[in-house]
Coordinates of N, CA and C in Angstrom, one line a residue:
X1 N 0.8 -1.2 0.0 CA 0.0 0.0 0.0 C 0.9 1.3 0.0
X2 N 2.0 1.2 0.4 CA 2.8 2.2 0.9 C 3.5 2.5 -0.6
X3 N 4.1 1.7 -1.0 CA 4.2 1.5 -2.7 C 3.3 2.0 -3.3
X4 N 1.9 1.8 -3.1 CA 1.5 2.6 -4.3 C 1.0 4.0 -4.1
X5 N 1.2 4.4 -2.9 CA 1.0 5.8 -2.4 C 1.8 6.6 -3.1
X6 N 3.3 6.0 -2.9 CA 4.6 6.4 -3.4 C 4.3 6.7 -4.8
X7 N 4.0 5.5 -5.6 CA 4.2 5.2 -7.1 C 2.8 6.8 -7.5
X8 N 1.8 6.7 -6.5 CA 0.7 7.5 -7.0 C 1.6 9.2 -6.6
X9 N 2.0 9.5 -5.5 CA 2.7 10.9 -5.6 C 3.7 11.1 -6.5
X10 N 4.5 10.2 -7.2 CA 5.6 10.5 -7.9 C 4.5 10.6 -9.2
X11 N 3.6 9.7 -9.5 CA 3.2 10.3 -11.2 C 2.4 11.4 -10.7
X12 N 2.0 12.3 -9.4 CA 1.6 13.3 -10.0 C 2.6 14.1 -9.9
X13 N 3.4 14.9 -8.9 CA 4.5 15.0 -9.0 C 5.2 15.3 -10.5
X14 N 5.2 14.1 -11.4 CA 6.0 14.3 -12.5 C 5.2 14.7 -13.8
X15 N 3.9 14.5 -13.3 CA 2.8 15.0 -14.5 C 2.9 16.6 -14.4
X16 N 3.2 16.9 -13.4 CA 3.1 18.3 -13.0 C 4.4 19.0 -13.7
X17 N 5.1 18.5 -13.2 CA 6.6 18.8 -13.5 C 7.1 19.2 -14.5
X18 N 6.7 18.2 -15.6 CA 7.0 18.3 -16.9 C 6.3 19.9 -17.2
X19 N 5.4 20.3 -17.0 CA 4.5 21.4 -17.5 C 5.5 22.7 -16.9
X20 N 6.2 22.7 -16.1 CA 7.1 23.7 -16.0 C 8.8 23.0 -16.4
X21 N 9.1 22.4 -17.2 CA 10.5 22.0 -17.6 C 10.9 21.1 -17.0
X22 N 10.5 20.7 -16.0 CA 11.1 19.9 -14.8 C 10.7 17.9 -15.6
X23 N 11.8 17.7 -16.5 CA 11.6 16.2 -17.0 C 12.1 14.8 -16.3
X24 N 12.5 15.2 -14.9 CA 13.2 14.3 -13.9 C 12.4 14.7 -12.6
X25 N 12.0 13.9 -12.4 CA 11.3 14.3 -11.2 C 10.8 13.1 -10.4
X26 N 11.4 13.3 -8.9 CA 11.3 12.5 -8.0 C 10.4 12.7 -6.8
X27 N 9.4 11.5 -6.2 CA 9.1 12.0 -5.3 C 8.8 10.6 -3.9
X28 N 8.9 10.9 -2.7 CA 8.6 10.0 -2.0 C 7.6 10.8 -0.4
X29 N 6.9 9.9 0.3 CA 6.3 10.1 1.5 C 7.6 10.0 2.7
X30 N 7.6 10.7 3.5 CA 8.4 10.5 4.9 C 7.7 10.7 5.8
X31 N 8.3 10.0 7.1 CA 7.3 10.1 8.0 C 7.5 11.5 9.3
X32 N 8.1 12.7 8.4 CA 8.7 13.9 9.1 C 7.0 14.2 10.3
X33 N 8.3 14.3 11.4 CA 7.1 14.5 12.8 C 6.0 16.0 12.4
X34 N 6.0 16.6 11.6 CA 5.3 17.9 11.7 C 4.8 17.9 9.8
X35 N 4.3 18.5 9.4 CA 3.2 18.5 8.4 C 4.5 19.9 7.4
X36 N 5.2 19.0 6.8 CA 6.6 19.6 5.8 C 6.7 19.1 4.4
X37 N 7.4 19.6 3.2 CA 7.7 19.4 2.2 C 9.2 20.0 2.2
X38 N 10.4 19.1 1.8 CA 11.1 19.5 1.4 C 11.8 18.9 0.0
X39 N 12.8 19.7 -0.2 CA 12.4 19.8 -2.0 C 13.9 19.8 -2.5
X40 N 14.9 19.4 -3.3 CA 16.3 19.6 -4.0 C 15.6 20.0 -5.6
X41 N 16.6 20.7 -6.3 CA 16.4 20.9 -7.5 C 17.6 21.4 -8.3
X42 N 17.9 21.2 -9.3 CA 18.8 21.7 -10.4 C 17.8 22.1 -11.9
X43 N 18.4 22.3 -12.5 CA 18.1 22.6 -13.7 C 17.3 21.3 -14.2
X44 N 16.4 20.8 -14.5 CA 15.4 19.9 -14.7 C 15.2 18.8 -14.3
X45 N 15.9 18.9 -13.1 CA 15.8 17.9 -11.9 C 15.3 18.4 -11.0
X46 N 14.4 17.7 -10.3 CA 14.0 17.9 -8.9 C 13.7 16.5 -7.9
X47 N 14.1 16.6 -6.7 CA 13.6 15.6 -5.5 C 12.7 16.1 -4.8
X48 N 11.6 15.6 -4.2 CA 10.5 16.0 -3.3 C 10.1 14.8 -2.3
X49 N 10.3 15.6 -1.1 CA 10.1 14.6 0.2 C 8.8 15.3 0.7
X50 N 8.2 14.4 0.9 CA 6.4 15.1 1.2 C 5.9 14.3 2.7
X51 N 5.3 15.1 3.6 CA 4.9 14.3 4.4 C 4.2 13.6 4.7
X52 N 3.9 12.2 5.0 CA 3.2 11.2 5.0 C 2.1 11.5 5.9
X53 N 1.8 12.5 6.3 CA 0.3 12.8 6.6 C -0.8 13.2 5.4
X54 N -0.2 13.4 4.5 CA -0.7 13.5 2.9 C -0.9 12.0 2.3
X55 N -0.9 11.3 2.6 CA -0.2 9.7 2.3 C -2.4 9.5 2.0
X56 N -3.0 10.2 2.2 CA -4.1 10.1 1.8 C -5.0 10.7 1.0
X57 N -4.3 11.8 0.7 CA -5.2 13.0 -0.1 C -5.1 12.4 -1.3
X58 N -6.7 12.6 -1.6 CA -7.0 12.6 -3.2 C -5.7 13.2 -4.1
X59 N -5.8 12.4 -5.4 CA -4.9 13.2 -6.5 C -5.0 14.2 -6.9
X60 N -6.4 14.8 -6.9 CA -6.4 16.4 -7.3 C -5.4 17.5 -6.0
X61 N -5.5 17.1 -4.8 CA -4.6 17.7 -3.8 C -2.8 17.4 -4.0
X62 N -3.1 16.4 -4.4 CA -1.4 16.1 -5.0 C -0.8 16.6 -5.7
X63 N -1.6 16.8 -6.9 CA -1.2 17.2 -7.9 C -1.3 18.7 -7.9
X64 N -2.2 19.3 -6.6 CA -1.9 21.1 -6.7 C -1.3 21.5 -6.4
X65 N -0.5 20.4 -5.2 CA 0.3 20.7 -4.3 C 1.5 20.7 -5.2
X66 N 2.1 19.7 -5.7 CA 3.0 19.6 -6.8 C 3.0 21.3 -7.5
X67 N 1.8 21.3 -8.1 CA 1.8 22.5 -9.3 C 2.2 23.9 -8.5
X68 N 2.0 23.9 -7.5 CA 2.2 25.2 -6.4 C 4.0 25.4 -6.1
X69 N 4.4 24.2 -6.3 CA 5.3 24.1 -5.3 C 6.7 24.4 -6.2
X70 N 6.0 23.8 -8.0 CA 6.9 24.3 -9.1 C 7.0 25.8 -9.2
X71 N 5.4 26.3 -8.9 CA 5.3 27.8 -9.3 C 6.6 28.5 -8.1
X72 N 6.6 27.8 -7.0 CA 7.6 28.7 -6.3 C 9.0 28.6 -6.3
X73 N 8.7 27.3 -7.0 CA 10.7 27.2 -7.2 C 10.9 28.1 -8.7
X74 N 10.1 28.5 -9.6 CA 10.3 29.3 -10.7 C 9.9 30.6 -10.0
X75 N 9.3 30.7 -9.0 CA 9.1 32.5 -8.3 C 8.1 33.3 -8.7
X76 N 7.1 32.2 -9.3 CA 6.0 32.5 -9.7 C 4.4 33.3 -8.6
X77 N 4.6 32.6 -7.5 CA 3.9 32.3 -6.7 C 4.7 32.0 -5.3
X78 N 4.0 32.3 -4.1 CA 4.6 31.5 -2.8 C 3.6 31.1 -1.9
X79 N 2.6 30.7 -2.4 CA 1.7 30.3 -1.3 C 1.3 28.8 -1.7
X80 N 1.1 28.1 -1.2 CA 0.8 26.5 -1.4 C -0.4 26.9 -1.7
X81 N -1.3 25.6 -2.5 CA -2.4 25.1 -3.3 C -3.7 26.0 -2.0
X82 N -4.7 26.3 -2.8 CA -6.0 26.1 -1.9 C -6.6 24.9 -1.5
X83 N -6.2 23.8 -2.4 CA -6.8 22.4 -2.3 C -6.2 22.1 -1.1
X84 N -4.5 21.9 -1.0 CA -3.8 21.5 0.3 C -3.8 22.3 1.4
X85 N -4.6 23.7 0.9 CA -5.0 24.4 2.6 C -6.2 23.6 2.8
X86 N -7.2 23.7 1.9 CA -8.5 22.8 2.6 C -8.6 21.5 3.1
X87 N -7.6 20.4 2.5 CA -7.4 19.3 2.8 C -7.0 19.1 4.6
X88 N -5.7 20.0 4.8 CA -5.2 19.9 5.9 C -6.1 20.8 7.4
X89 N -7.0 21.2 6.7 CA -7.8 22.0 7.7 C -8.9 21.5 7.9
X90 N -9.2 20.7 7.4 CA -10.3 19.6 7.5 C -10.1 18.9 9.1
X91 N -11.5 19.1 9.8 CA -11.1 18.1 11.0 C -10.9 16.7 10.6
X92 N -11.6 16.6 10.0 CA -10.6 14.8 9.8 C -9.4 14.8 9.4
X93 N -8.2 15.5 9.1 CA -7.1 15.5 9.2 C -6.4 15.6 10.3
X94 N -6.8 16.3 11.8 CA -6.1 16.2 12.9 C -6.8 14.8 13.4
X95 N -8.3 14.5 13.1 CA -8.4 13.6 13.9 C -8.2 12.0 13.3
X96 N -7.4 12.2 12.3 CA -6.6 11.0 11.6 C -5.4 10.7 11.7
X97 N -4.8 11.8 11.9 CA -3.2 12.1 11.8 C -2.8 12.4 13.5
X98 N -3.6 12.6 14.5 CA -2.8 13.3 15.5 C -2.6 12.4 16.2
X99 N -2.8 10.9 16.5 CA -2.1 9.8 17.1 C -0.9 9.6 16.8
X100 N -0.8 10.1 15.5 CA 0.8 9.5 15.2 C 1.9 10.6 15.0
X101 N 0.8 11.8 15.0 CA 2.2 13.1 16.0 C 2.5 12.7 16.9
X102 N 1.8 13.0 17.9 CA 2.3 12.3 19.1 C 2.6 11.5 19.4
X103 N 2.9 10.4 19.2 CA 3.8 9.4 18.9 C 5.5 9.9 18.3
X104 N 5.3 11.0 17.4 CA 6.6 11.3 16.7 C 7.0 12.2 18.1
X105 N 6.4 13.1 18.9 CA 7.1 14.3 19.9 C 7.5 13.4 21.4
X106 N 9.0 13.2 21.2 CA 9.5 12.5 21.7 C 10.2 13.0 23.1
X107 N 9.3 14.5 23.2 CA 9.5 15.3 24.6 C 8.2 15.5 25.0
X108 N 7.2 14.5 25.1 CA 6.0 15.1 25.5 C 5.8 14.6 26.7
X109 N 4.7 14.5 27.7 CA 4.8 13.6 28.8 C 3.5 13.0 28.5
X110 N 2.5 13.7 27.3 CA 1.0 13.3 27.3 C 0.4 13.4 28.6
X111 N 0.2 14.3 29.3 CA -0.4 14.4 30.6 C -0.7 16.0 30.5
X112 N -1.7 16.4 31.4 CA -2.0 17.5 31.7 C -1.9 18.2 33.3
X113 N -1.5 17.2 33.8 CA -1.5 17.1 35.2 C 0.3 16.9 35.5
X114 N 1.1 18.5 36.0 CA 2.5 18.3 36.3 C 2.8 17.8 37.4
X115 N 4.1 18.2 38.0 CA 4.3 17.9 39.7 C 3.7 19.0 40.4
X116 N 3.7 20.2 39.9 CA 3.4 21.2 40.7 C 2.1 21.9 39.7
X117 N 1.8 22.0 38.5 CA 1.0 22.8 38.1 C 0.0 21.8 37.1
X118 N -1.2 22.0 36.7 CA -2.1 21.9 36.0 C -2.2 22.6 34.6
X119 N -2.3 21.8 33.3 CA -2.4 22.7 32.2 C -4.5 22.7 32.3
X120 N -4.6 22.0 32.9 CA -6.6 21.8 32.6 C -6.8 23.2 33.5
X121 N -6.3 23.0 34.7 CA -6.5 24.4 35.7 C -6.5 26.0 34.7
X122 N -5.3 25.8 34.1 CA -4.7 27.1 33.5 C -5.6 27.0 32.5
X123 N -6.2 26.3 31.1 CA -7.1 26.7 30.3 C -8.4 26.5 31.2
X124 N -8.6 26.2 32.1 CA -10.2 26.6 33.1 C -9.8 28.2 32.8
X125 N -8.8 28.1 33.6 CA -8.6 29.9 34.2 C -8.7 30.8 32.7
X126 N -8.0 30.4 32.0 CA -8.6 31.5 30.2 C -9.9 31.3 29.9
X127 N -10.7 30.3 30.0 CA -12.2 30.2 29.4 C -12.5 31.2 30.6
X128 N -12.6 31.2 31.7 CA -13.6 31.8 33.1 C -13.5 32.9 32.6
X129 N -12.4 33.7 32.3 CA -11.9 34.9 32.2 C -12.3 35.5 30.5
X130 N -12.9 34.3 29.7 CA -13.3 35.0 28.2 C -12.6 35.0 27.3
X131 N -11.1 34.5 27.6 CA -10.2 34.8 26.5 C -10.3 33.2 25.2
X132 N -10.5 32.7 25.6 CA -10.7 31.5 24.9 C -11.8 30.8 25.1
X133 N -13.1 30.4 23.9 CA -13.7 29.0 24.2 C -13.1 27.5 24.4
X134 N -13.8 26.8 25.0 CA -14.0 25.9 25.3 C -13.5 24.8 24.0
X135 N -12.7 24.3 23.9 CA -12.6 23.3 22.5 C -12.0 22.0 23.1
X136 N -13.1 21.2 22.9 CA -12.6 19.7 23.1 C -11.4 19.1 22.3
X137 N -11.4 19.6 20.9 CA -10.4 19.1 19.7 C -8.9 19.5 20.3
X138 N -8.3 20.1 21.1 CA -7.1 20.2 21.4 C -6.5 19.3 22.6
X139 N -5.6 18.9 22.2 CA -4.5 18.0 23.2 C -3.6 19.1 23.8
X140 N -3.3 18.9 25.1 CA -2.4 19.7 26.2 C -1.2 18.4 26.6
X141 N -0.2 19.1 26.5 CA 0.7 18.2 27.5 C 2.1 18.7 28.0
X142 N 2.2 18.4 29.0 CA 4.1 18.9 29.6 C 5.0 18.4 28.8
X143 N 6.1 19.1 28.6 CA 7.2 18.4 28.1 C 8.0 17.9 29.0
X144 N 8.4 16.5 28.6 CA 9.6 15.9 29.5 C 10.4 16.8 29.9
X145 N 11.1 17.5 29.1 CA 12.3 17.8 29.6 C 12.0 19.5 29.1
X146 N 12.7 20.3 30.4 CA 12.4 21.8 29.6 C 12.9 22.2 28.3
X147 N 12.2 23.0 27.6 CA 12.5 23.7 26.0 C 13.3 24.5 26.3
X148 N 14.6 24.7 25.5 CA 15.5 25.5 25.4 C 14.8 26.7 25.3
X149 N 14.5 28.0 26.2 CA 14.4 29.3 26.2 C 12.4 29.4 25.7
X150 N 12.3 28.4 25.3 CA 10.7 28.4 24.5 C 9.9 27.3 26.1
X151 N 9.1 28.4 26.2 CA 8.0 28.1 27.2 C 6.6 26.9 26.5
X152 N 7.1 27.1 25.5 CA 6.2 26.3 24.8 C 6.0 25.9 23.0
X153 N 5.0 24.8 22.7 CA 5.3 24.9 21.1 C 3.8 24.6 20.8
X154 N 3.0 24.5 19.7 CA 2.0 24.3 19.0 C 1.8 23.4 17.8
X155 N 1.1 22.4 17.6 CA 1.1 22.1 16.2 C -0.4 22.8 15.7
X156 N -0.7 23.9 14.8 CA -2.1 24.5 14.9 C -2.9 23.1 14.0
X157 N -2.2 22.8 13.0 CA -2.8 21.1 12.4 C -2.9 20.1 13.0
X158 N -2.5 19.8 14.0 CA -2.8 18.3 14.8 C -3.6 19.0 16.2
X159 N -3.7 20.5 16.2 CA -4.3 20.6 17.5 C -3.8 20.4 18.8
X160 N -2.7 20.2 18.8 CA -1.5 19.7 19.7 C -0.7 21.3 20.2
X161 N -0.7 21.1 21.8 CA -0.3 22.4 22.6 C 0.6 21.5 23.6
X162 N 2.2 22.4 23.4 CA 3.1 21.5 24.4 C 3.2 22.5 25.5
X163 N 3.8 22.5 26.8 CA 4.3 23.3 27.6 C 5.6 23.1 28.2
X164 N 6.3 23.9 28.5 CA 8.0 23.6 29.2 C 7.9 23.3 30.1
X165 N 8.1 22.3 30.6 CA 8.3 21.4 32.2 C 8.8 22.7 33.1
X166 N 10.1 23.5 32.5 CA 10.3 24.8 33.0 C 9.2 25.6 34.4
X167 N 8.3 25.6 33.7 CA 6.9 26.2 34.5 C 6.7 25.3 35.2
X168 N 6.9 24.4 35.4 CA 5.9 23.4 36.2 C 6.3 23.4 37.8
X169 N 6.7 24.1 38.4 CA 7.0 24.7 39.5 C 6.1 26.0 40.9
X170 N 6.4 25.8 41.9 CA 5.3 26.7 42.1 C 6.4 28.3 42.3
X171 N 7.3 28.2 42.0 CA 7.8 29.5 42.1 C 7.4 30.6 40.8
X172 N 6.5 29.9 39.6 CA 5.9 30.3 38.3 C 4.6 30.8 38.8
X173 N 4.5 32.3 39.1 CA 2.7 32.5 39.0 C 2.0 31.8 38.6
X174 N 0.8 31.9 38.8 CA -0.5 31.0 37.4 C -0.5 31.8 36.6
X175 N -0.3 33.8 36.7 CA -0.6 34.3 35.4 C 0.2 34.4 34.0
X176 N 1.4 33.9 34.9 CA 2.5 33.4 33.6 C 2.3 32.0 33.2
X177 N 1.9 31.1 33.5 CA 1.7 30.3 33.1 C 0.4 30.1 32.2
X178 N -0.5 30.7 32.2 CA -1.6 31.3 32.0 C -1.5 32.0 30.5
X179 N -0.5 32.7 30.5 CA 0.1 33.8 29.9 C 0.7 32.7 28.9
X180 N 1.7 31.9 28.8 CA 2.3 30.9 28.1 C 1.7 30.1 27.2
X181 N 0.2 29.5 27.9 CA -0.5 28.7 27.3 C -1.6 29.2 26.2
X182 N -2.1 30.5 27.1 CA -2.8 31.4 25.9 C -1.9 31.9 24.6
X183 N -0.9 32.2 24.9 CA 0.0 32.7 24.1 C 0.1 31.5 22.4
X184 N 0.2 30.1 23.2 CA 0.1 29.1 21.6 C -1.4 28.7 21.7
X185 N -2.4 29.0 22.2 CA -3.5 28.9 21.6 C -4.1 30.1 20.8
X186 N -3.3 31.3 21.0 CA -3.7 32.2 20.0 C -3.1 32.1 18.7
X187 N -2.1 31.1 18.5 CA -1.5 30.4 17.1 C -2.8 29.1 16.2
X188 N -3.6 28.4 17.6 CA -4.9 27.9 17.2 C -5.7 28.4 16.3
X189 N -6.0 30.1 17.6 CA -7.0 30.4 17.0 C -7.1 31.1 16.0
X190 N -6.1 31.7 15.3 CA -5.5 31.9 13.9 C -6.0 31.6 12.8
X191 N -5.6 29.9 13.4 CA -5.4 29.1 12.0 C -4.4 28.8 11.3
X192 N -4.3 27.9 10.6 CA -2.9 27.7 10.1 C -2.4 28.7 9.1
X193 N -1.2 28.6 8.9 CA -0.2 30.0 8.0 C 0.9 29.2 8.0
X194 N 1.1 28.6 6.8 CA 2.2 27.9 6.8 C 3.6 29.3 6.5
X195 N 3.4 29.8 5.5 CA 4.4 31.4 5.3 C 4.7 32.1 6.6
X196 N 3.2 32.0 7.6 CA 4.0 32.6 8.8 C 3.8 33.9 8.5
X197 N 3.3 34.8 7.9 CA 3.3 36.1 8.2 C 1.5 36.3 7.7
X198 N 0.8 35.3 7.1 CA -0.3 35.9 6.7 C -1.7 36.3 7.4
X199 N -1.4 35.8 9.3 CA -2.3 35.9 10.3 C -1.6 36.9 11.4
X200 N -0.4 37.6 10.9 CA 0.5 37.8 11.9 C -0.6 39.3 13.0
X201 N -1.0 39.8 12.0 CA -1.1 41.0 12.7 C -2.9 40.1 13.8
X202 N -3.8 39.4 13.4 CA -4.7 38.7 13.7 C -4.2 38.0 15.2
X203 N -3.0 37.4 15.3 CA -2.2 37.1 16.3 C -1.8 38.0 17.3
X204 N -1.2 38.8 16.6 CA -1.0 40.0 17.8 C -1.8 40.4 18.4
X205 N -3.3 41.0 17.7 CA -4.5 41.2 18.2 C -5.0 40.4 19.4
X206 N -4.8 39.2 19.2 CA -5.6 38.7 20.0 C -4.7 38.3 21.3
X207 N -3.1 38.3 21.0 CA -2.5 37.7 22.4 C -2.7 39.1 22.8
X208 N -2.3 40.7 22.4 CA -2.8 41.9 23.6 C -3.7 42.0 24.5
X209 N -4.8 40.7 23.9 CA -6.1 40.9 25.4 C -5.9 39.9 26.2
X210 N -4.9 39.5 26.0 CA -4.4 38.9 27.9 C -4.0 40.6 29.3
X211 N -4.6 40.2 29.8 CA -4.1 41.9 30.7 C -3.3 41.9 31.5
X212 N -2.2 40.3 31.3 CA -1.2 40.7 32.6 C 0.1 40.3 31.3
X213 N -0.2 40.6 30.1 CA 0.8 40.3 29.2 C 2.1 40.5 29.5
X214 N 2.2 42.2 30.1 CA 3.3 42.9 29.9 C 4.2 42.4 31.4
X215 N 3.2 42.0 32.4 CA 4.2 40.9 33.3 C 4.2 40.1 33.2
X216 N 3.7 39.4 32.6 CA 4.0 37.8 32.2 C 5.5 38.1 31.7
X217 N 5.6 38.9 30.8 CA 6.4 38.4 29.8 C 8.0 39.2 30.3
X218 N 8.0 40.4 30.9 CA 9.0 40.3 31.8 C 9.5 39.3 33.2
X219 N 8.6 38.6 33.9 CA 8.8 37.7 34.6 C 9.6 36.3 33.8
X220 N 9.2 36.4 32.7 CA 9.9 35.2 31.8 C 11.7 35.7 31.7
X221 N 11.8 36.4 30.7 CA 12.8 37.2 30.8 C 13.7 36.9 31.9
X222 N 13.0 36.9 33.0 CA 14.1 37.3 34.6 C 15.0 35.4 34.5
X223 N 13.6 34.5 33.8 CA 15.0 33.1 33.6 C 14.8 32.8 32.1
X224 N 15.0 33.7 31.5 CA 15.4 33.8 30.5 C 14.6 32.6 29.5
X225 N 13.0 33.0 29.7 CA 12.5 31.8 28.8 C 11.1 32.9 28.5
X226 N 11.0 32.5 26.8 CA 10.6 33.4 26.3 C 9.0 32.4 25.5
X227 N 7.9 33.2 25.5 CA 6.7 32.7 24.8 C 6.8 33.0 23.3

């Protein structure tokens, strides 16, 4: 089956290909922990490593994805397919695929419950207070081991929210921690942006109505761990 997933991304991949010069063209599924395409190319050659959370989209998503991805190596375009934004934003995409992130984040503890602090507590405390609804679809968990300087990470596609073991202490207020957790659910509530700048200002917006932002985020600073 895995074979002909392969065999089915490389002929679209190369059907595509050809239509911009590209007469060599390679493609396979990996099983990269986060939702990526990476890509080599020369002069009518190209390799494409795609990630195997796609390992199910129809061929019209394959093949836009492909045709998007030529437009940006000729500098045509830089935004991926609308088909591969719809596909991956689909709830049946986190709730097909997000067993086997987790499985790939090999610093997670899967738990919401630390030694010293609660992530369930801290998103009670954002819903009470208005900043966030209520969403059953997201996973919370501590990380094993603390994150270098990052209080935390997000996958906004799997729905998946990690936190720095760092915090998990009672010398951490609740509003910094508080502060930390809303901080990557306002990457949720966004929405995905794979470019990274197309929700930026929508982000900002909404992490300012936390009201203890500007101490949170100096209190971080003082051990040097940043949201």
């Amino acid at each position: 089956m895995e074979f002909d997933n392969n065999e089915r991304l490389r002929n679209c991949f190369r059907d595509e290909g050809r239509k911009y010069g590209y007469d060599n063209v390679s493609a396979e599924f990996l099983d990269f922990k986060d939702m990526k395409i990476r890509w080599q190319r020369t002069y009518g050659w190209a390799d494409f490593r795609v990630s195997d959370y796609l390992r199910d989209a129809p061929d019209e998503v394959l093949r836009s994805t492909a045709r998007s991805l030529f437009r940006r190596i000729l500098g045509i375009e830089d935004r991926y397919s609308p088909e591969l934004m719809e596909w991956v934003t689909l709830p049946e995409f986190h709730q097909r695929n997000r067993e086997t992130y987790l499985d790939r984040c090999r610093n997670i503890t899967r738990t919401t419950t630390g030694r010293c602090k609660s992530l369930d507590e801290a998103y009670d405390r954002l819903i009470g207070a208005g900043l966030v609804p209520y969403d059953p679809t997201i996973t919370f968990s501590w990380s094993k081991d603390p994150y270098t300087r990052r209080a935390g990470s997000c996958s906004v596609l799997m729905r998946v929210v990690a936190i720095s073991s760092a915090l998990d202490t009672d010398d951490v207020p609740d509003f910094v921690l508080d502060y930390c957790l809303y901080h990557e659910l306002c990457h949720i509530l966004v929405g995905f942006d794979p470019m990274g700048d197309a929700h930026e200002a929508d982000f900002y917006a909404l992490e300012n109505k936390f009201p203890s932002k500007r101490e949170a985020e100096t209190w971080l600073r003082r051990i040097c761990v940043f949201a």
